[in-house]
mmCIF file of C-alpha atoms in Angstrom:
data_model
loop_
_atom_site.group_PDB
_atom_site.id
_atom_site.type_symbol
_atom_site.label_atom_id
_atom_site.label_comp_id
_atom_site.label_asym_id
_atom_site.label_seq_id
_atom_site.Cartn_x
_atom_site.Cartn_y
_atom_site.Cartn_z
ATOM 1 C CA MET A 1 77.323 10.361 86.651
ATOM 2 C CA SER A 2 77.910 12.380 89.777
ATOM 3 C CA SER A 3 77.151 11.126 93.240
ATOM 4 C CA SER A 4 75.002 12.843 95.824
ATOM 5 C CA PHE A 5 77.996 13.432 98.073
ATOM 6 C CA GLY A 6 78.553 17.086 98.786
ATOM 7 C CA LEU A 7 74.885 18.060 98.965
ATOM 8 C CA SER A 8 73.839 19.621 102.239
ATOM 9 C CA ASP A 9 71.005 18.032 104.203
ATOM 10 C CA HIS A 10 68.577 20.902 103.609
ATOM 11 C CA VAL A 11 69.155 20.733 99.855
ATOM 12 C CA LYS A 12 68.652 16.950 99.843
ATOM 13 C CA HIS A 13 65.437 17.483 101.780
ATOM 14 C CA ALA A 14 64.234 20.076 99.269
ATOM 15 C CA LEU A 15 65.123 17.832 96.313
ATOM 16 C CA ARG A 16 63.313 14.874 97.858
ATOM 17 C CA GLU A 17 60.228 17.002 98.530
ATOM 18 C CA ALA A 18 60.239 18.340 94.977
ATOM 19 C CA ALA A 19 60.496 14.831 93.520
ATOM 20 C CA MET A 20 57.673 13.533 95.719
ATOM 21 C CA LYS A 21 55.502 16.510 94.798
ATOM 22 C CA SER A 22 56.056 15.739 91.110
ATOM 23 C CA LEU A 23 54.897 12.149 91.630
ATOM 24 C CA GLN A 24 51.838 13.313 93.581
ATOM 25 C CA GLU A 25 50.923 15.661 90.737
ATOM 26 C CA VAL A 26 50.558 12.661 88.436
ATOM 27 C CA SER A 27 49.102 10.448 91.183
ATOM 28 C CA ARG A 28 51.896 7.919 90.905
ATOM 29 C CA ILE A 29 51.902 5.636 93.953
ATOM 30 C CA GLU A 30 53.260 2.383 92.528
ATOM 31 C CA PRO A 31 56.507 1.689 90.666
ATOM 32 C CA PRO A 32 57.639 2.062 87.988
ATOM 33 C CA VAL A 33 57.523 5.797 87.346
ATOM 34 C CA ILE A 34 56.529 6.682 83.782
ATOM 35 C CA TYR A 35 58.330 9.858 82.781
ATOM 36 C CA ASP A 36 55.813 10.635 79.987
ATOM 37 C CA ALA A 37 53.162 11.412 82.596
ATOM 38 C CA LEU A 38 55.470 13.856 84.385
ATOM 39 C CA TYR A 39 56.231 15.610 81.116
ATOM 40 C CA ASP A 40 52.591 15.738 80.041
ATOM 41 C CA HIS A 41 51.679 17.333 83.345
ATOM 42 C CA GLU A 42 54.203 20.119 82.762
ATOM 43 C CA LYS A 43 53.264 20.409 79.064
ATOM 44 C CA LEU A 44 56.893 19.826 78.180
ATOM 45 C CA LYS A 45 57.747 18.541 74.737
ATOM 46 C CA THR A 46 60.227 15.651 74.526
ATOM 47 C CA THR A 47 62.472 14.485 71.729
ATOM 48 C CA LEU A 48 64.816 11.511 71.584
ATOM 49 C CA PHE A 49 67.633 12.562 69.306
ATOM 50 C CA SER A 50 70.158 10.180 67.787
ATOM 51 C CA LYS A 51 73.815 11.145 67.576
ATOM 52 C CA ASP A 52 73.749 9.701 64.058
ATOM 53 C CA HIS A 53 71.016 12.104 62.969
ATOM 54 C CA PRO A 54 72.231 14.503 60.245
ATOM 55 C CA ASP A 55 71.032 17.482 62.306
ATOM 56 C CA PHE A 56 72.947 16.451 65.444
ATOM 57 C CA GLN A 57 75.851 18.829 64.828
ATOM 58 C CA GLY A 58 73.392 21.647 64.187
ATOM 59 C CA LEU A 59 71.722 20.928 67.516
ATOM 60 C CA VAL A 60 75.095 20.913 69.275
ATOM 61 C CA ASN A 61 75.970 24.265 67.741
ATOM 62 C CA GLU A 62 72.603 25.713 68.724
ATOM 63 C CA ILE A 63 72.955 24.571 72.326
ATOM 64 C CA GLY A 64 76.548 25.771 72.430
ATOM 65 C CA VAL A 65 78.180 22.818 74.157
ATOM 66 C CA ASP A 66 81.821 22.047 73.568
ATOM 67 C CA GLN A 67 81.905 18.386 74.606
ATOM 68 C CA THR A 68 79.427 16.202 72.766
ATOM 69 C CA ASP A 69 80.720 12.986 74.386
ATOM 70 C CA THR A 70 79.251 13.928 77.733
ATOM 71 C CA LEU A 71 76.043 15.433 76.348
ATOM 72 C CA ARG A 72 73.097 13.358 77.562
ATOM 73 C CA GLY A 73 70.223 15.802 77.346
ATOM 74 C CA VAL A 74 69.268 19.432 77.292
ATOM 75 C CA LEU A 75 66.392 21.496 78.615
ATOM 76 C CA LEU A 76 65.351 24.418 76.415
ATOM 77 C CA VAL A 77 63.443 26.378 79.026
ATOM 78 C CA LYS A 78 61.823 29.014 76.835
ATOM 79 C CA GLN A 79 60.688 26.457 74.257
ATOM 80 C CA LYS A 80 59.509 24.060 77.021
ATOM 81 C CA HIS A 81 61.367 21.323 75.211
ATOM 82 C CA VAL A 82 63.643 18.556 76.472
ATOM 83 C CA ILE A 83 65.960 16.812 74.047
ATOM 84 C CA VAL A 84 67.623 13.596 75.159
ATOM 85 C CA ILE A 85 70.476 12.098 73.183
ATOM 86 C CA GLU A 86 69.294 8.578 72.508
ATOM 87 C CA HIS A 87 71.109 5.735 74.228
ATOM 88 C CA ASP A 88 70.624 2.100 73.262
ATOM 89 C CA TYR A 89 69.620 1.354 76.815
ATOM 90 C CA ASP A 90 66.070 2.655 77.447
ATOM 91 C CA ARG A 91 66.484 2.842 81.200
ATOM 92 C CA ARG A 92 69.381 5.220 80.753
ATOM 93 C CA ASN A 93 67.215 7.467 78.578
ATOM 94 C CA LYS A 94 64.594 7.399 81.320
ATOM 95 C CA PHE A 95 67.114 8.575 83.927
ATOM 96 C CA THR A 96 68.182 11.417 81.615
ATOM 97 C CA PHE A 97 64.550 12.480 81.128
ATOM 98 C CA LEU A 98 64.051 12.539 84.903
ATOM 99 C CA HIS A 99 67.306 14.474 85.309
ATOM 100 C CA GLU A 100 66.140 17.155 82.839
ATOM 101 C CA HIS A 101 62.714 17.175 84.515
ATOM 102 C CA GLY A 102 64.583 18.086 87.694
ATOM 103 C CA HIS A 103 66.203 21.097 86.014
ATOM 104 C CA TRP A 104 62.702 22.215 85.015
ATOM 105 C CA LYS A 105 60.980 21.613 88.343
ATOM 106 C CA LEU A 106 63.621 23.061 90.669
ATOM 107 C CA PRO A 107 63.075 26.831 90.777
ATOM 108 C CA TRP A 108 66.725 27.688 91.364
ATOM 109 C CA HIS A 109 67.663 25.660 88.276
ATOM 110 C CA ARG A 110 64.939 26.917 85.984
ATOM 111 C CA ALA A 111 65.553 30.567 86.878
ATOM 112 C CA LEU A 112 69.191 30.165 86.043
ATOM 113 C CA LEU A 113 68.643 28.387 82.758
ATOM 114 C CA PHE A 114 66.369 31.251 81.768
ATOM 115 C CA LYS A 115 68.999 33.869 82.429
ATOM 116 C CA CYS A 116 72.399 32.284 81.928
ATOM 117 C CA THR A 117 74.179 30.116 79.453
ATOM 118 C CA GLN A 118 76.336 27.345 80.825
ATOM 119 C CA PHE A 119 79.381 29.490 80.101
ATOM 120 C CA ASP A 120 78.244 32.152 82.577
ATOM 121 C CA LEU A 121 78.460 29.679 85.423
ATOM 122 C CA SER A 122 81.539 28.505 87.229
ATOM 123 C CA ALA A 123 82.560 24.852 87.065
ATOM 124 C CA ALA A 124 81.492 24.502 90.711
ATOM 125 C CA ALA A 125 78.008 25.826 89.929
ATOM 126 C CA ARG A 126 77.567 23.541 86.931
ATOM 127 C CA LYS A 127 78.685 20.562 88.989
ATOM 128 C CA GLN A 128 76.273 21.506 91.776
ATOM 129 C CA LEU A 129 73.375 21.689 89.300
ATOM 130 C CA GLU A 130 74.188 18.305 87.793
ATOM 131 C CA ILE A 131 74.562 16.570 91.164
ATOM 132 C CA GLU A 132 71.254 18.037 92.322
ATOM 133 C CA ALA A 133 69.436 16.999 89.140
ATOM 134 C CA ASN A 134 70.845 13.476 89.493
ATOM 135 C CA PHE A 135 69.662 13.325 93.090
ATOM 136 C CA TYR A 136 66.204 14.534 92.037
ATOM 137 C CA ALA A 137 66.087 11.935 89.237
ATOM 138 C CA SER A 138 67.003 9.143 91.670
ATOM 139 C CA GLU A 139 64.426 10.252 94.208
ATOM 140 C CA ALA A 140 61.723 10.449 91.549
ATOM 141 C CA ALA A 141 62.646 7.149 89.868
ATOM 142 C CA PHE A 142 62.918 5.239 93.144
ATOM 143 C CA MET A 143 59.915 6.994 94.688
ATOM 144 C CA GLY A 144 61.526 8.155 97.918
ATOM 145 C CA ASP A 145 60.719 6.056 100.980
ATOM 146 C CA LEU A 146 58.930 3.427 98.921
ATOM 147 C CA PHE A 147 62.262 2.143 97.615
ATOM 148 C CA MET A 148 63.544 1.802 101.181
ATOM 149 C CA ASN A 149 60.594 -0.461 102.039
ATOM 150 C CA TYR A 150 61.386 -2.696 99.072
ATOM 151 C CA LEU A 151 65.111 -2.634 99.817
ATOM 152 C CA MET A 152 64.756 -3.714 103.432
ATOM 153 C CA SER A 153 62.314 -6.512 102.605
ATOM 154 C CA SER A 154 65.208 -8.935 101.835
ATOM 155 C CA PRO A 155 68.891 -9.318 102.711
ATOM 156 C CA PRO A 156 71.111 -7.278 100.373
ATOM 157 C CA SER A 157 72.289 -9.298 97.385
ATOM 158 C CA LEU A 158 72.826 -9.053 93.669
ATOM 159 C CA SER A 159 69.584 -10.938 92.991
ATOM 160 C CA HIS A 160 67.529 -8.687 95.288
ATOM 161 C CA ILE A 161 68.880 -5.466 93.789
ATOM 162 C CA SER A 162 68.470 -6.905 90.316
ATOM 163 C CA TYR A 163 64.822 -7.555 91.194
ATOM 164 C CA LEU A 164 64.451 -3.945 92.397
ATOM 165 C CA SER A 165 65.981 -2.743 89.150
ATOM 166 C CA ASN A 166 63.131 -4.463 87.283
ATOM 167 C CA VAL A 167 60.410 -3.322 89.683
ATOM 168 C CA PHE A 168 61.450 0.326 89.355
ATOM 169 C CA ASP A 169 62.440 -0.059 85.703
ATOM 170 C CA MET A 170 65.823 1.519 86.269
ATOM 171 C CA SER A 171 69.322 0.470 85.232
ATOM 172 C CA MET A 172 71.259 -1.967 87.400
ATOM 173 C CA GLU A 173 73.933 0.658 87.883
ATOM 174 C CA SER A 174 71.645 3.406 89.146
ATOM 175 C CA THR A 175 69.702 0.914 91.287
ATOM 176 C CA PHE A 176 72.907 -0.329 92.904
ATOM 177 C CA ARG A 177 74.162 3.176 93.560
ATOM 178 C CA HIS A 178 70.885 4.228 95.123
ATOM 179 C CA ALA A 179 70.468 1.012 97.119
ATOM 180 C CA VAL A 180 73.977 1.026 98.589
ATOM 181 C CA GLU A 181 73.790 4.723 99.457
ATOM 182 C CA LEU A 182 70.602 4.058 101.411
ATOM 183 C CA GLU A 183 71.503 0.653 102.872
ATOM 184 C CA LEU A 184 71.625 0.464 106.650
ATOM 185 C CA ARG A 185 73.474 -2.876 106.461
ATOM 186 C CA PRO A 186 77.197 -2.978 105.585
ATOM 187 C CA CYS A 187 77.889 -3.416 101.868
ATOM 188 C CA ALA A 188 79.872 -1.857 99.043
ATOM 189 C CA TYR A 189 79.492 -1.637 95.275
ATOM 190 C CA LEU A 190 82.593 -1.503 93.070
ATOM 191 C CA VAL A 191 82.705 -0.608 89.402
ATOM 192 C CA MET A 192 86.004 -1.462 87.725
ATOM 193 C CA THR A 193 87.537 -1.155 84.276
ATOM 194 C CA VAL A 194 89.738 -3.857 82.728
ATOM 195 C CA ASN A 195 93.263 -3.005 81.644
ATOM 196 C CA ARG A 196 94.366 -6.064 79.639
ATOM 197 C CA ASN A 197 97.855 -4.689 79.032
ATOM 198 C CA ASP A 198 98.819 -4.405 82.682
ATOM 199 C CA SER A 199 98.859 -7.602 84.751
ATOM 200 C CA ASP A 200 99.722 -5.776 87.965
ATOM 201 C CA HIS A 201 96.853 -3.309 87.634
ATOM 202 C CA PHE A 202 94.438 -5.461 85.662
ATOM 203 C CA LEU A 203 91.294 -4.130 87.343
ATOM 204 C CA LYS A 204 91.091 -0.447 88.183
ATOM 205 C CA ILE A 205 88.299 1.001 90.307
ATOM 206 C CA SER A 206 86.206 3.557 88.387
ATOM 207 C CA TYR A 207 84.113 4.359 91.389
ATOM 208 C CA VAL A 208 82.947 2.771 94.581
ATOM 209 C CA VAL A 209 79.872 3.299 96.747
ATOM 210 C CA HIS A 210 79.976 2.259 100.408
ATOM 211 C CA SER A 211 77.009 2.031 102.725
ATOM 212 C CA ALA A 212 77.566 4.218 105.779
ATOM 213 C CA SER A 213 78.016 1.244 108.122
ATOM 214 C CA PHE A 214 80.449 -0.459 105.723
ATOM 215 C CA ALA A 215 82.706 2.585 105.547
ATOM 216 C CA ALA A 216 82.520 3.151 109.304
ATOM 217 C CA ASN A 217 82.873 -0.410 110.599
ATOM 218 C CA VAL A 218 84.330 -2.641 107.888
ATOM 219 C CA VAL A 219 86.697 -0.996 105.438
ATOM 220 C CA GLU A 220 86.792 1.816 102.900
ATOM 221 C CA PHE A 221 88.072 0.969 99.417
ATOM 222 C CA SER A 222 90.472 3.487 97.993
ATOM 223 C CA ARG A 223 89.200 5.044 94.790
ATOM 224 C CA LYS A 224 92.691 4.548 93.382
ATOM 225 C CA ALA A 225 92.821 0.823 94.160
ATOM 226 C CA THR A 226 93.785 -1.681 91.478
ATOM 227 C CA PHE A 227 93.773 -5.484 91.420
ATOM 228 C CA PRO A 228 96.276 -7.748 89.596
ATOM 229 C CA LYS A 229 95.327 -10.242 86.922
ATOM 230 C CA ASN A 230 95.648 -13.165 89.342
ATOM 231 C CA HIS A 231 93.301 -11.566 91.897
ATOM 232 C CA VAL A 232 90.113 -13.461 92.609
ATOM 233 C CA LEU A 233 88.014 -10.502 91.395
ATOM 234 C CA ALA A 234 89.641 -10.798 87.962
ATOM 235 C CA GLN A 235 88.578 -14.443 87.524
ATOM 236 C CA ILE A 236 85.297 -13.355 85.952
ATOM 237 C CA VAL A 237 87.401 -12.008 83.061
ATOM 238 C CA VAL A 238 90.362 -14.416 82.799
ATOM 239 C CA ASN A 239 89.139 -17.800 84.026
ATOM 240 C CA PRO A 240 87.248 -19.719 81.299
ATOM 241 C CA LEU A 241 85.108 -21.461 83.907
ATOM 242 C CA SER A 242 84.146 -18.223 85.606
ATOM 243 C CA THR A 243 83.588 -16.342 82.389
ATOM 244 C CA ALA A 244 81.010 -18.948 81.379
ATOM 245 C CA LEU A 245 78.965 -17.955 84.407
ATOM 246 C CA ASN A 246 76.949 -14.790 84.764
ATOM 247 C CA VAL A 247 78.058 -14.281 88.332
ATOM 248 C CA HIS A 248 81.213 -15.350 90.115
ATOM 249 C CA GLU A 249 81.003 -15.636 93.913
ATOM 250 C CA CYS A 250 84.214 -15.429 95.883
ATOM 251 C CA ILE A 251 85.868 -14.369 99.120
ATOM 252 C CA ILE A 252 88.357 -11.509 99.086
ATOM 253 C CA ASN A 253 90.876 -10.355 101.667
ATOM 254 C CA VAL A 254 91.266 -6.623 101.999
ATOM 255 C CA LYS A 255 94.612 -5.407 103.270
ATOM 256 C CA PRO A 256 95.900 -3.977 105.530
ATOM 257 C CA LYS A 257 93.118 -4.822 107.981
ATOM 258 C CA GLY A 258 92.870 -8.382 106.674
ATOM 259 C CA VAL A 259 89.090 -8.042 106.426
ATOM 260 C CA GLN A 260 87.357 -10.931 104.663
ATOM 261 C CA LEU A 261 84.498 -10.065 102.337
ATOM 262 C CA LYS A 262 81.972 -12.090 100.404
ATOM 263 C CA ALA A 263 81.801 -10.746 96.838
ATOM 264 C CA GLU A 264 79.400 -11.307 93.976
ATOM 265 C CA VAL A 265 81.173 -10.379 90.733
ATOM 266 C CA TRP A 266 79.729 -9.875 87.264
ATOM 267 C CA LYS A 267 80.647 -8.042 84.086
ATOM 268 C CA ASN A 268 79.362 -6.484 80.891
ATOM 269 C CA ASN A 269 81.232 -5.457 77.758
ATOM 270 C CA TRP A 270 82.914 -2.505 79.446
ATOM 271 C CA ASN A 271 83.106 -3.015 83.200
ATOM 272 C CA VAL A 272 83.476 -5.510 86.020
ATOM 273 C CA PHE A 273 81.174 -5.057 89.008
ATOM 274 C CA ALA A 274 81.424 -6.408 92.539
ATOM 275 C CA PHE A 275 78.941 -6.327 95.386
ATOM 276 C CA CYS A 276 80.741 -6.905 98.683
ATOM 277 C CA GLN A 277 79.536 -7.673 102.189
ATOM 278 C CA PRO A 278 81.386 -8.741 105.340
ATOM 279 C CA LEU A 279 81.818 -12.498 105.612
ATOM 280 C CA GLU A 280 79.584 -13.691 108.422
ATOM 281 C CA MET B 1 118.909 67.904 98.746
ATOM 282 C CA LYS B 2 116.300 66.968 96.130
ATOM 283 C CA THR B 3 116.199 68.817 92.870
ATOM 284 C CA LYS B 4 112.950 70.292 91.632
ATOM 285 C CA THR B 5 112.984 67.845 88.703
ATOM 286 C CA LYS B 6 113.260 64.880 91.039
ATOM 287 C CA GLU B 7 110.478 66.199 93.238
ATOM 288 C CA ARG B 8 108.262 66.635 90.209
ATOM 289 C CA ALA B 9 109.095 63.112 89.053
ATOM 290 C CA GLU B 10 108.267 61.697 92.472
ATOM 291 C CA LYS B 11 105.053 63.633 92.603
ATOM 292 C CA LYS B 12 104.161 62.468 89.137
ATOM 293 C CA GLY B 13 105.070 58.928 90.146
ATOM 294 C CA ARG B 14 102.734 59.120 93.127
ATOM 295 C CA GLU B 15 99.983 60.326 90.876
ATOM 296 C CA ILE B 16 100.254 57.397 88.523
ATOM 297 C CA SER B 17 101.376 54.631 90.844
ATOM 298 C CA VAL B 18 98.825 52.043 91.927
ATOM 299 C CA ALA B 19 100.679 51.769 95.212
ATOM 300 C CA ASN B 20 99.964 55.415 95.916
ATOM 301 C CA LEU B 21 96.213 55.152 95.675
ATOM 302 C CA PRO B 22 94.363 56.246 98.787
ATOM 303 C CA PRO B 23 93.458 53.274 101.021
ATOM 304 C CA ASP B 24 89.731 53.340 100.240
ATOM 305 C CA LEU B 25 90.423 52.943 96.520
ATOM 306 C CA THR B 26 92.919 50.126 96.883
ATOM 307 C CA ILE B 27 91.874 46.518 96.837
ATOM 308 C CA GLN B 28 94.583 45.033 99.002
ATOM 309 C CA ASP B 29 93.003 41.626 99.208
ATOM 310 C CA PRO B 30 90.359 40.623 96.635
ATOM 311 C CA GLN B 31 88.886 37.988 98.956
ATOM 312 C CA ASP B 32 88.500 40.552 101.688
ATOM 313 C CA TYR B 33 86.897 42.985 99.235
ATOM 314 C CA ILE B 34 84.292 40.403 98.144
ATOM 315 C CA ARG B 35 83.645 39.526 101.782
ATOM 316 C CA ARG B 36 83.093 43.203 102.626
ATOM 317 C CA VAL B 37 80.692 43.669 99.726
ATOM 318 C CA ARG B 38 78.780 40.534 100.677
ATOM 319 C CA SER B 39 78.637 41.437 104.326
ATOM 320 C CA THR B 40 77.285 44.944 103.771
ATOM 321 C CA PHE B 41 75.090 44.223 100.765
ATOM 322 C CA LEU B 42 72.973 41.297 101.937
ATOM 323 C CA ALA B 43 72.234 42.572 105.424
ATOM 324 C CA LYS B 44 71.449 46.031 104.087
ATOM 325 C CA VAL B 45 68.953 44.781 101.523
ATOM 326 C CA ARG B 46 67.251 42.540 104.090
ATOM 327 C CA GLU B 47 66.906 45.423 106.534
ATOM 328 C CA LYS B 48 65.498 47.665 103.815
ATOM 329 C CA LYS B 49 62.879 45.036 103.068
ATOM 330 C CA GLY B 50 61.983 44.965 106.761
ATOM 331 C CA LEU B 51 62.697 41.264 107.072
ATOM 332 C CA ASP B 52 64.197 39.684 110.172
ATOM 333 C CA GLN B 53 66.887 37.034 110.053
ATOM 334 C CA ASP B 54 64.729 34.247 111.500
ATOM 335 C CA ALA B 55 62.003 34.658 108.890
ATOM 336 C CA VAL B 56 64.488 34.762 106.022
ATOM 337 C CA ALA B 57 66.409 31.760 107.340
ATOM 338 C CA LYS B 58 63.195 29.770 107.642
ATOM 339 C CA LYS B 59 62.227 30.549 104.041
ATOM 340 C CA CYS B 60 65.688 29.424 102.919
ATOM 341 C CA GLY B 61 65.470 26.171 104.864
ATOM 342 C CA ILE B 62 68.517 27.026 106.973
ATOM 343 C CA ASN B 63 68.919 28.160 110.575
ATOM 344 C CA SER B 64 69.461 31.792 111.496
ATOM 345 C CA ASP B 65 73.063 31.147 112.564
ATOM 346 C CA GLU B 66 73.817 30.054 109.016
ATOM 347 C CA LEU B 67 72.212 33.228 107.649
ATOM 348 C CA LYS B 68 74.263 35.312 110.075
ATOM 349 C CA ARG B 69 77.390 33.617 108.779
ATOM 350 C CA ILE B 70 76.340 34.343 105.180
ATOM 351 C CA GLU B 71 75.657 37.992 105.980
ATOM 352 C CA SER B 72 78.926 38.373 107.851
ATOM 353 C CA GLY B 73 80.756 37.359 104.682
ATOM 354 C CA LYS B 74 82.338 34.344 106.348
ATOM 355 C CA VAL B 75 80.740 31.828 104.014
ATOM 356 C CA HIS B 76 82.656 31.329 100.795
ATOM 357 C CA GLU B 77 80.425 28.663 99.288
ATOM 358 C CA GLN B 78 76.682 28.602 99.329
ATOM 359 C CA ASP B 79 73.904 26.420 97.979
ATOM 360 C CA MET B 80 72.261 27.832 94.893
ATOM 361 C CA MET B 81 68.859 26.978 96.357
ATOM 362 C CA VAL B 82 69.501 29.366 99.258
ATOM 363 C CA LEU B 83 70.800 32.114 96.986
ATOM 364 C CA ASN B 84 67.757 31.841 94.728
ATOM 365 C CA THR B 85 65.434 32.165 97.716
ATOM 366 C CA LEU B 86 67.385 35.199 98.952
ATOM 367 C CA ALA B 87 67.205 36.751 95.475
ATOM 368 C CA GLU B 88 63.421 36.305 95.386
ATOM 369 C CA LEU B 89 62.885 37.603 98.909
ATOM 370 C CA TYR B 90 65.141 40.605 98.419
ATOM 371 C CA GLY B 91 64.076 41.351 94.826
ATOM 372 C CA ILE B 92 67.600 41.240 93.500
ATOM 373 C CA ASP B 93 69.102 39.502 90.541
ATOM 374 C CA TYR B 94 69.844 35.802 91.143
ATOM 375 C CA PRO B 95 72.919 35.632 88.869
ATOM 376 C CA SER B 96 74.427 38.585 90.746
ATOM 377 C CA LEU B 97 74.283 36.613 93.981
ATOM 378 C CA LEU B 98 75.894 33.671 92.243
ATOM 379 C CA PHE B 99 78.628 36.022 91.101
ATOM 380 C CA MET B 100 79.202 37.251 94.651
ATOM 381 C CA PHE B 101 79.624 33.672 95.791
ATOM 382 C CA LYS B 102 81.907 32.830 92.893
ATOM 383 C CA LEU B 103 79.344 30.549 91.266
ATOM 384 C CA ALA B 104 79.067 32.666 88.139
ATOM 385 C CA LYS B 105 81.867 34.079 86.060
ATOM 386 C CA LEU B 106 80.087 37.018 84.549
ATOM 387 C CA GLN B 107 77.944 39.751 85.892
ATOM 388 C CA THR B 108 75.579 41.652 83.661
ATOM 389 C CA GLU B 109 75.906 45.383 83.437
ATOM 390 C CA GLU B 110 72.375 45.692 84.778
ATOM 391 C CA THR B 111 73.372 43.703 87.844
ATOM 392 C CA THR B 112 76.492 45.760 88.381
ATOM 393 C CA LEU B 113 74.484 48.984 88.281
ATOM 394 C CA LYS B 114 71.797 47.621 90.573
ATOM 395 C CA MET B 115 74.371 46.487 93.076
ATOM 396 C CA ALA B 116 76.137 49.819 92.879
ATOM 397 C CA ALA B 117 72.845 51.631 93.454
ATOM 398 C CA HIS B 118 72.063 49.453 96.454
ATOM 399 C CA HIS B 119 75.540 49.747 97.815
ATOM 400 C CA TYR B 120 76.295 53.432 97.352
ATOM 401 C CA GLN B 121 75.526 55.102 100.658
ATOM 402 C CA ARG B 122 74.920 58.601 99.325
ATOM 403 C CA ILE B 123 72.029 57.609 97.051
ATOM 404 C CA ASP B 124 68.761 57.876 98.915
ATOM 405 C CA ASP B 125 66.014 55.255 98.699
ATOM 406 C CA GLU B 126 63.893 57.264 96.283
ATOM 407 C CA THR B 127 66.755 57.731 93.845
ATOM 408 C CA GLN B 128 67.667 54.084 94.126
ATOM 409 C CA GLY B 129 64.076 53.198 93.287
ATOM 410 C CA LYS B 130 64.216 55.414 90.193
ATOM 411 C CA ILE B 131 67.453 53.803 89.065
ATOM 412 C CA MET B 132 65.932 50.363 89.536
ATOM 413 C CA SER B 133 62.805 51.125 87.540
ATOM 414 C CA PHE B 134 64.884 52.841 84.831
ATOM 415 C CA LEU B 135 67.022 49.711 84.532
ATOM 416 C CA GLU B 136 63.918 47.540 84.409
ATOM 417 C CA LYS B 137 62.552 49.668 81.536
ATOM 418 C CA ILE B 138 65.813 49.313 79.630
ATOM 419 C CA LYS B 139 65.702 45.582 80.201
ATOM 420 C CA GLU B 140 62.104 45.349 78.984
ATOM 421 C CA SER B 141 62.826 47.403 75.876
ATOM 422 C CA ILE B 142 65.748 45.129 74.998
ATOM 423 C CA GLN B 143 63.602 42.025 75.423
#
């Protein structure tokens, strides 16, 4: 999933306006956003398609994509049809539907999809389209300024953002990304992979999101950072006592500044996550 | 003293050598060539449409200084949103603008001809209009 970094302010403004207009068209003023209503309004047909379906390869050939691993959804503009490759996690499917809705609603996307295949576009153009559609999907799902009101109603924490994830019916991951990007208070969100064969680089950062004030005044995590197996962040994986808990709270020291951070750490089957704030 | 054979060979060499092309046919620097095309093409089309920079910039959601920079060919990257708005305002093909800003790899033949018609100084407006409508008819018949 791409971040919103790299979008100019006037494009962000246009994307936000387009998302808000879409919500107004279906008179949605309270969370969560129901994507069906947005699709009905546009008279767009939707299909959830399983990768295990016998016709999946035929669909891939028809669309003309070369990498099926990264294929999440596709907008067939002329047929007014959106096909989303089914994921076990419903909230992820919802984000993909909103992403494809963005391709449809943004005039400079739709016009292009009418005239070009993805192979006509440069890698930079394709990346720009995907980042913009992700930004649109976030703005629509989190209902613009409304999310900010909810976010600022409590101190930032795992439990508060988890609550927001349920209110807006969006994945924890997308809620965290959106919340930390918008946060005025200093905090950072780390997503790490586990490398069990390397004790020195046991946890490897996949990506990190800093709030603006965290990056400016506290510290900025390197995207190449790794943590050894004996690091406190790794306890959620290696320590039997910690692994029995859903969340492991700890204090970490970040070199070279020697900054102390309070971290809430949790994991799923694939990743370890940490939400960090300066220690008061 | 040069022999006649050598002179002929040199002359022939000049005729076939890329290095001997007259300056206006030589692309010394591809980046500079694209910049020159961009800088003449966009401003020219806007002027033909009778649009001023402020109005166009406002429609694009950018300030007029940014539009001046785009028209001067100094901008190498541009938002697709802006290019789409320019394409609509100027009545030119959106993918062709993407191509000029290196956001598309291919340019359709139709686009190439349209750009050539716009760009070629010796074709008057009426002829350009005929070329455009002829190309539109071809496009419609294909569709």
